[in-house]
Coordinates of C-alpha atoms in Angstrom, one line a residue:
X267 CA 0.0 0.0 0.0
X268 CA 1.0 3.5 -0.6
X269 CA 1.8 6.0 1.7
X270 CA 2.7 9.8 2.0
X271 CA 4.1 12.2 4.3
X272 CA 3.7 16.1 3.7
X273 CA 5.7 18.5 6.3
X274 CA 3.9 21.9 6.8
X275 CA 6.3 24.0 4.7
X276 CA 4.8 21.9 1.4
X277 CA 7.7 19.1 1.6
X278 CA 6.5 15.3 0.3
X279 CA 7.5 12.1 0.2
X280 CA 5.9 9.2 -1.3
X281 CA 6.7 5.7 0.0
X282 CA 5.1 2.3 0.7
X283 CA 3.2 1.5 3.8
X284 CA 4.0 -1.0 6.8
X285 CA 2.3 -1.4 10.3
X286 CA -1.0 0.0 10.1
X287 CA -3.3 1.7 8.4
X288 CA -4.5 4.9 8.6
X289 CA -3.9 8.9 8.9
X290 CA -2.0 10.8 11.7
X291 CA 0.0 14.2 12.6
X292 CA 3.2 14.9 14.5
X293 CA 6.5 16.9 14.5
X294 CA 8.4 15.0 12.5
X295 CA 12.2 14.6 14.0
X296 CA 15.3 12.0 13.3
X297 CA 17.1 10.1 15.6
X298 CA 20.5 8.4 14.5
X299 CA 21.2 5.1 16.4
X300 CA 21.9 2.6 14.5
X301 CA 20.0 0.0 16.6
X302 CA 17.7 0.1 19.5
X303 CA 14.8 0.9 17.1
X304 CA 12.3 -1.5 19.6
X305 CA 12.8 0.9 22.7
X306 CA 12.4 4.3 20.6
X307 CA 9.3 3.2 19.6
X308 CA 8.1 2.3 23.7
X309 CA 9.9 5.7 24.8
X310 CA 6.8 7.9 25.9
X311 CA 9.1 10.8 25.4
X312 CA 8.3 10.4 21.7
X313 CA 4.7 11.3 22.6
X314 CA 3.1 13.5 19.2
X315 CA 6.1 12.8 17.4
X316 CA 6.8 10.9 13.8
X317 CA 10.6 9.4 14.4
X318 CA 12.5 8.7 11.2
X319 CA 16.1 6.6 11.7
X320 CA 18.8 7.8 9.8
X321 CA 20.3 3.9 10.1
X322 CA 18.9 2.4 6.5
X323 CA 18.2 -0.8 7.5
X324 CA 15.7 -1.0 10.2
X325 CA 13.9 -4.1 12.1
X326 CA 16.6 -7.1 11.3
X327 CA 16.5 -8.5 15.1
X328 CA 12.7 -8.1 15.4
X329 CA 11.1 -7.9 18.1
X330 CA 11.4 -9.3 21.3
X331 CA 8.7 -8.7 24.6
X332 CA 11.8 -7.9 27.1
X333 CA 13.0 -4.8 25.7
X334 CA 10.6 -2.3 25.8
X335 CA 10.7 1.0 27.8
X336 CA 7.2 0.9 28.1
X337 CA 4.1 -0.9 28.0
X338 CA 3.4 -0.2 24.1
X339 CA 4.7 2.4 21.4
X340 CA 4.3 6.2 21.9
X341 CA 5.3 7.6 19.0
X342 CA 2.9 9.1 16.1
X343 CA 4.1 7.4 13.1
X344 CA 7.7 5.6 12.3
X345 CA 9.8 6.1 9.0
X346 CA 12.8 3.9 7.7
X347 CA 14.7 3.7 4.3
X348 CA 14.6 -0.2 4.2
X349 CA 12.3 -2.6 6.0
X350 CA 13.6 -6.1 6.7
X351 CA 11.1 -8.5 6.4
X352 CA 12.4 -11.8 7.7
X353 CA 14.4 -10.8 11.3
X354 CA 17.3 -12.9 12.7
X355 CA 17.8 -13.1 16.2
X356 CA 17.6 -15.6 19.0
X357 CA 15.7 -13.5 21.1
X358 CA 13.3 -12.1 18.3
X359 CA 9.1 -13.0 19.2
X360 CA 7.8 -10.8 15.9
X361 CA 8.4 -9.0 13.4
X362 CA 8.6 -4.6 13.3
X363 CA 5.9 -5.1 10.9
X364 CA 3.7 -7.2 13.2
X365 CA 4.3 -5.2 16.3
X366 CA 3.4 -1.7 14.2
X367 CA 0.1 -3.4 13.1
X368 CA -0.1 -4.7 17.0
X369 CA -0.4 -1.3 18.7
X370 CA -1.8 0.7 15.5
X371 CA 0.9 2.7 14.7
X372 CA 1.5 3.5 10.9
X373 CA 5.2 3.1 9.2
X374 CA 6.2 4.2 5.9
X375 CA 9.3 2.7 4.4
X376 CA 11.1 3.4 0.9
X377 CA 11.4 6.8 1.1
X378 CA 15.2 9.0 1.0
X379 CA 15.2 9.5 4.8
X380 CA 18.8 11.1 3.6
X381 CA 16.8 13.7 2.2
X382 CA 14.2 14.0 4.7
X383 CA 17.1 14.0 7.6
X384 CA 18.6 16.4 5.4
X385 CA 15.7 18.6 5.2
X386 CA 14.7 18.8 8.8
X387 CA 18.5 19.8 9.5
X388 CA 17.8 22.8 7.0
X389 CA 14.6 23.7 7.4
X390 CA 13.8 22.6 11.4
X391 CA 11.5 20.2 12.9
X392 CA 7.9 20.5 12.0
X393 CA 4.6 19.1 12.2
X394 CA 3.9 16.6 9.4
X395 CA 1.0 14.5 8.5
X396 CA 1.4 10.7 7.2
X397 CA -1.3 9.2 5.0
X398 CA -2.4 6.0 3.8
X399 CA -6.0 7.4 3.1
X400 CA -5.0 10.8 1.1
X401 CA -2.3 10.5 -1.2
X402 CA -3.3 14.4 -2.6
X403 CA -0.4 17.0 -2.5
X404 CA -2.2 20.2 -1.6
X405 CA -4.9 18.4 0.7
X406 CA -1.8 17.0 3.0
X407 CA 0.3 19.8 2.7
X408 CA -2.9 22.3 3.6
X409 CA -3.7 19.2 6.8
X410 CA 0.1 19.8 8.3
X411 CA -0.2 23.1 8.1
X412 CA -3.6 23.2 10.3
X413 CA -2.3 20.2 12.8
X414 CA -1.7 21.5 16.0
X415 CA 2.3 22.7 17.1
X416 CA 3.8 20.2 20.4
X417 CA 4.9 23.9 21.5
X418 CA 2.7 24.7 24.5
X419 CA 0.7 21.2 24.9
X420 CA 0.7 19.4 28.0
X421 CA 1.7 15.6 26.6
X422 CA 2.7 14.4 30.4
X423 CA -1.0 14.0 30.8
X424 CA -0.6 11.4 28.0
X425 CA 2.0 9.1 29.0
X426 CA 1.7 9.3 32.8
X427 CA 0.5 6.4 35.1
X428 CA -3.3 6.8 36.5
X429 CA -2.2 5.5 40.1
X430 CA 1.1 4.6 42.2
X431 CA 2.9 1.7 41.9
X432 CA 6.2 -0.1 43.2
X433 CA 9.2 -1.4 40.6
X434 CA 10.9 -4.5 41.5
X435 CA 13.2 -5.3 38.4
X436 CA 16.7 -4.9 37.8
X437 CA 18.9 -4.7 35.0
X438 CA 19.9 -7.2 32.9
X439 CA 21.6 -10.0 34.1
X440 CA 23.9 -12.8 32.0
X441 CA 21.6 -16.1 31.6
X442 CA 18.9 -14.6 33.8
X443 CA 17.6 -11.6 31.8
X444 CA 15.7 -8.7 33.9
X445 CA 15.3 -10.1 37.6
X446 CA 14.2 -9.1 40.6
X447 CA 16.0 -7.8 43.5
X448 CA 15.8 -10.1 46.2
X449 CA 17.9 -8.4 49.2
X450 CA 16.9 -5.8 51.1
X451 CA 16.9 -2.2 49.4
X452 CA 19.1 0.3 51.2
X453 CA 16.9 3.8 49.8
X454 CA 13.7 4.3 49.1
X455 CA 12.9 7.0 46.0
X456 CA 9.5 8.0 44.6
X457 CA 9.7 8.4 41.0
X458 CA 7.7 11.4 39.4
X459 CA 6.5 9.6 35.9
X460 CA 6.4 12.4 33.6
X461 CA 6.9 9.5 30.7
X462 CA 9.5 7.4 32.6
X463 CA 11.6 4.4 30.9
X464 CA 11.7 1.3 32.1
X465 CA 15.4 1.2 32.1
X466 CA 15.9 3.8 34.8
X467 CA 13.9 2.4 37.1
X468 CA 15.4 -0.8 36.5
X469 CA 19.4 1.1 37.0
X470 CA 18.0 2.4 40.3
X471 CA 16.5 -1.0 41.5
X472 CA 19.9 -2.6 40.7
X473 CA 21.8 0.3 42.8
X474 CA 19.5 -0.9 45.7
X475 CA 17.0 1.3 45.5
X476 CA 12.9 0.4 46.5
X477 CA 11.3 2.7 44.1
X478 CA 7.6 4.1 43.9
X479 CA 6.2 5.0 40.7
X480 CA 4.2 8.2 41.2
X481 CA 1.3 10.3 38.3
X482 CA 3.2 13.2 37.3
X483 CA 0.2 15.2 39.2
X484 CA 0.9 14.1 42.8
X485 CA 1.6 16.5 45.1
X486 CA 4.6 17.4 46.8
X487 CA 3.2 17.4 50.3
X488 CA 1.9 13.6 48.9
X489 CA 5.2 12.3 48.2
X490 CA 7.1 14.1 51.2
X491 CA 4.3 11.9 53.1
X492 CA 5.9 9.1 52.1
X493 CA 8.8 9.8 53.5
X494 CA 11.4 9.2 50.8
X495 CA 15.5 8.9 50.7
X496 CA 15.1 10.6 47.6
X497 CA 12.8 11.9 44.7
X498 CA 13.4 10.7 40.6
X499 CA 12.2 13.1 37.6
X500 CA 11.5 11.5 34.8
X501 CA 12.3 11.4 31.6
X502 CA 9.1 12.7 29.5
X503 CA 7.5 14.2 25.9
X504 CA 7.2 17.7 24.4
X505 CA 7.6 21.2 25.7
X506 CA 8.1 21.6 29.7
X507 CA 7.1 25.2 30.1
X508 CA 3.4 23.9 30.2
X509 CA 4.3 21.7 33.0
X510 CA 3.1 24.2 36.0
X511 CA 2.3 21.4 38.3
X512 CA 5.3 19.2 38.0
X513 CA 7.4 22.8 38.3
X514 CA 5.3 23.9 41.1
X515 CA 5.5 19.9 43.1
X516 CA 10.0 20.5 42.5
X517 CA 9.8 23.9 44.0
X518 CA 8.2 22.8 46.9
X519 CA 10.5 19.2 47.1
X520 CA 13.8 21.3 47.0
X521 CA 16.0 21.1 50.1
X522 CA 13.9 18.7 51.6
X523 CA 14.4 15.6 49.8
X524 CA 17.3 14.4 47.5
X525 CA 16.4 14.9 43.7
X526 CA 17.5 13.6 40.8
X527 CA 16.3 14.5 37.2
X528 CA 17.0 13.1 33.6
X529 CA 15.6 14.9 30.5
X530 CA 12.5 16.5 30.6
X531 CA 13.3 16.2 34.8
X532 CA 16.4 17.9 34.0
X533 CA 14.3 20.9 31.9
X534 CA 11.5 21.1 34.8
X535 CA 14.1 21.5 37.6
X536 CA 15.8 24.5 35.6
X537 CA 12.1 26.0 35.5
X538 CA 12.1 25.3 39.3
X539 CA 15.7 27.1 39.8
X540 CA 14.3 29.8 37.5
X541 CA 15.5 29.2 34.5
X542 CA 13.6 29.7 30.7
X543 CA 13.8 26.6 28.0
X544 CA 13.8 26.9 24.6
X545 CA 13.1 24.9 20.8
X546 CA 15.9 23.2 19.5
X547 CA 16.0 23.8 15.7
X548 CA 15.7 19.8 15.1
X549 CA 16.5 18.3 18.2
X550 CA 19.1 15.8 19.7
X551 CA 18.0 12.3 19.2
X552 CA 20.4 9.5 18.8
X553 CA 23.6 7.9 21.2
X554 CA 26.2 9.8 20.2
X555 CA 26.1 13.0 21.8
X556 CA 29.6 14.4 22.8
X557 CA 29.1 16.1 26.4
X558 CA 31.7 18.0 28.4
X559 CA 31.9 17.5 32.6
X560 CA 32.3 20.6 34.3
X561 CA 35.5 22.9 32.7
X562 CA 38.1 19.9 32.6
X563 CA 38.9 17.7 29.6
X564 CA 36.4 14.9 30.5
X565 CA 34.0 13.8 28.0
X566 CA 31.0 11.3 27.6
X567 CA 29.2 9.8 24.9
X568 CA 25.8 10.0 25.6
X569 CA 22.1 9.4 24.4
X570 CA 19.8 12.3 23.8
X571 CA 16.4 12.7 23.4
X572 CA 14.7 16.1 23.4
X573 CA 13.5 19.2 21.6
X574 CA 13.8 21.5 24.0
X575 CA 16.9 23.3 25.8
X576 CA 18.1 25.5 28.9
X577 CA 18.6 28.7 27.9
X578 CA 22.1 28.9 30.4
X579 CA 21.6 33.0 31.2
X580 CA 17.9 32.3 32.7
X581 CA 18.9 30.8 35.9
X582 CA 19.3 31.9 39.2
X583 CA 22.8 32.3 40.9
X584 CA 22.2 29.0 43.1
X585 CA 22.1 26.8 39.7
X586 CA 25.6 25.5 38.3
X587 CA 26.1 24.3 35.5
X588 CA 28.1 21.3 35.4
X589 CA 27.8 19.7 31.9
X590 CA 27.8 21.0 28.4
X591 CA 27.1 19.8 24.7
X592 CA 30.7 19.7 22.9
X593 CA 28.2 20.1 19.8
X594 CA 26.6 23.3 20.0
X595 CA 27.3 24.7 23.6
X596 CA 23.8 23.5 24.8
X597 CA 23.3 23.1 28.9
X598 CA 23.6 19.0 29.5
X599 CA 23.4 18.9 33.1
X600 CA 23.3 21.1 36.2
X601 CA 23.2 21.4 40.3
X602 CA 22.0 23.1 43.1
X603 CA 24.7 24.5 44.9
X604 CA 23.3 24.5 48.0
X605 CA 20.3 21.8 48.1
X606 CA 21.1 18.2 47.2
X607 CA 19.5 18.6 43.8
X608 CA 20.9 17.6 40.1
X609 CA 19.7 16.8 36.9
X610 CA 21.4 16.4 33.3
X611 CA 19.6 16.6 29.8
X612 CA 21.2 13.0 28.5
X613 CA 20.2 9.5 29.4
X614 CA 22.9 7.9 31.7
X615 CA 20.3 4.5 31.3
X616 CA 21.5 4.1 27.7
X617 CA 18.7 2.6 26.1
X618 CA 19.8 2.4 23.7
X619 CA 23.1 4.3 23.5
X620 CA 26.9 4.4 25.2
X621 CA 27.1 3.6 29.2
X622 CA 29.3 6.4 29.5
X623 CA 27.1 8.4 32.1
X624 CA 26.0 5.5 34.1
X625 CA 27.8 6.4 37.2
X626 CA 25.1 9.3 38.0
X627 CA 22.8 6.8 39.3
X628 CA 25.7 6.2 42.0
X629 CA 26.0 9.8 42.8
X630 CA 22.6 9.8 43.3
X631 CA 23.0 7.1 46.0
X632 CA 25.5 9.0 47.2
X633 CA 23.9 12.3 47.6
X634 CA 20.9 10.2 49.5
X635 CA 23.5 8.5 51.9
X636 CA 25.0 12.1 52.9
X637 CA 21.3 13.5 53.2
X638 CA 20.4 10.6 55.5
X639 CA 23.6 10.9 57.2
X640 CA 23.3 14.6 58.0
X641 CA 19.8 14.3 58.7
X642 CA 20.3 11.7 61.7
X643 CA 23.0 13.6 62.9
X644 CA 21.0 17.1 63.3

């Protein structure tokens, strides 16, 4: 079956269809991993977006049930240069195909993502509207143009668990897969799900942490009831600045309770210190992010995902910046100077990506143990 996608500013590109069926909108962005394709797709932060990978070749392992960030695809819409129609793995249950056509989600394959990737590098991210139904240049073109921007929309409200709930599994372990912890957990930590991945929560089980899953809305005075060792902001989709009730919840967390913040965390803590964010022109998406560690010579390789940005000259005096983007200067991580607080804009889970960054979830243990510490001491 055929199938089109037309960006707002009149672009098009005709391809074939794959997965399912259909007609959708979304601000069409790149990411450039070469694999890992399975948990991009069950990342909520790719809530209202249409992901193309710049890697050609695209679903060869398949799909396996173990793997996922989440408990289905987010994403709008997917787009690849080459479909593989017969995976090859030892772990593989389906095919991307079958999985696509699972969940709903439409895929269109065939198409110059070289151009496309090249276009959105030019031109910017924008909202884009994929069609098996309408094949019609102007009718698309005029339907992107009308869909509605991810600037200013609350998409937390999208992804977000409807009630609390405790995480038990670790990381991966050689011949046992994801386990469970079986000894005693040392810290307890509520985790804010703004769109959170699987894989953190399975980093800070495995660093012996009992963790809490909490809907983005709780409030503060809520999870302070619960008397955490420390507090998690998640990773999450679209544009924080519409976020007022997670920013208000960290404001009122801050200097009582250890917190830690990845991505969209990262961005709703700067808001809380009182910092402004900002659009990327296209985004970084993909596991090869150069970032800088304070003003030495140390340097990771990270994963990225996000559209949005901490403009450095917003925030307050009691924010320092501790990590920058070697590719365009952009602020990758930060602290409180003061409260036990810290966040960075990268993914130290690496899922997929590098394990550079990893350590964080040990200075996060570590910032929990002095705050314990000092607190039974005062």
């Amino acid at each position: 079956m055929k199938a089109a996608l037309a960006l707002a500013d009149g672009r098009l590109f005709y391809g074939r269809a794959f997965g399912s069926t259909g007609e959708i909108s979304g601000e069409v962005v790149f990411n450039t991993s070469m694999s890992g394709y399975q948990e991009i797709l069950t990342d909520p932060s790719y809530c209202g977006e249409i992901v193309t990978m710049t890697y050609p070749q695209i679903g060869n392992y398949g799909i396996n049930r173990e793997d996922v960030e989440s408990s289905r695809p987010h994403l709008s819409g997917f787009i690849i240069k080459e479909l593989c129609e017969f995976p090859s793995n030892w772990r593989c249950e389906m095919s991307l195909d079958a999985y696509l056509k699972e969940y709903d989600i439409i895929g269109l394959a065939g198409i110059d993502t070289r151009a496309l990737v090249r276009h959105i590098r030019d031109k910017g991210a924008q909202t884009g509207i994929l069609s098996t139904h309408d094949l019609d240049a102007d009718s698309l073109v005029a339907k992107a143009k009308a869909a509605p921007s991810i600037v200013g929309r609350d998409l937390v409200r999208e992804v977000t668990c409807k009630e609390p709930y405790d995480w038990g599994e670790s990381t991966w372990v050689l011949g046992d897969g994801y386990g469970k912890r079986a000894e005693k957990a040392k810290f307890k930590v509520v985790a804010y799900d703004y769109g959170i991945k699987r894989n953190i929560l399975r980093n800070l089980v495995s660093k012996g942490c009992a963790v809490t899953v909490v809907p983005a809305t709780m409030p503060a005075e809520e999870v302070l009831a619960m008397r955490p060792d420390g507090v998690f902001l998640s990773n999450g989709p679209g544009d924080p600045e519409p976020i007022t009730y997670a920013q208000e919840n960290i404001r009122k967390l801050l200097g009582k309770v250890p917190l830690f913040g990845i991505c969209l965390g990262h961005q709703l803590l700067s808001i809380a210190l009182g910092g402004n964010t900002y659009k990327l022109k296209f985004g970084h998406r993909g596991g090869n992010q150069p970032v800088r560690q304070g003003a030495g010579h140390n340097v990771e390789i990270t994963s990225q995902n996000h559209g949005f940005a901490v403009a450095a000259d917003t925030l307050r005096d009691d924010a320092l910046i501790t990590h920058i983007n070697l590719n365009d200067n952009t602020v990758e991580g930060l602290q409180h100077k003061t409260a036990p607080a810290f966040s960075v804009q990268y993914h130290p889970e690496a899922s997929p990506g590098p394990h550079d960054a990893n350590y964080l979830f040990g200075e996060f243990i570590k910032m929990m143990k002095e705050h314990k510490d000092v607190s039974r001491n005062s």
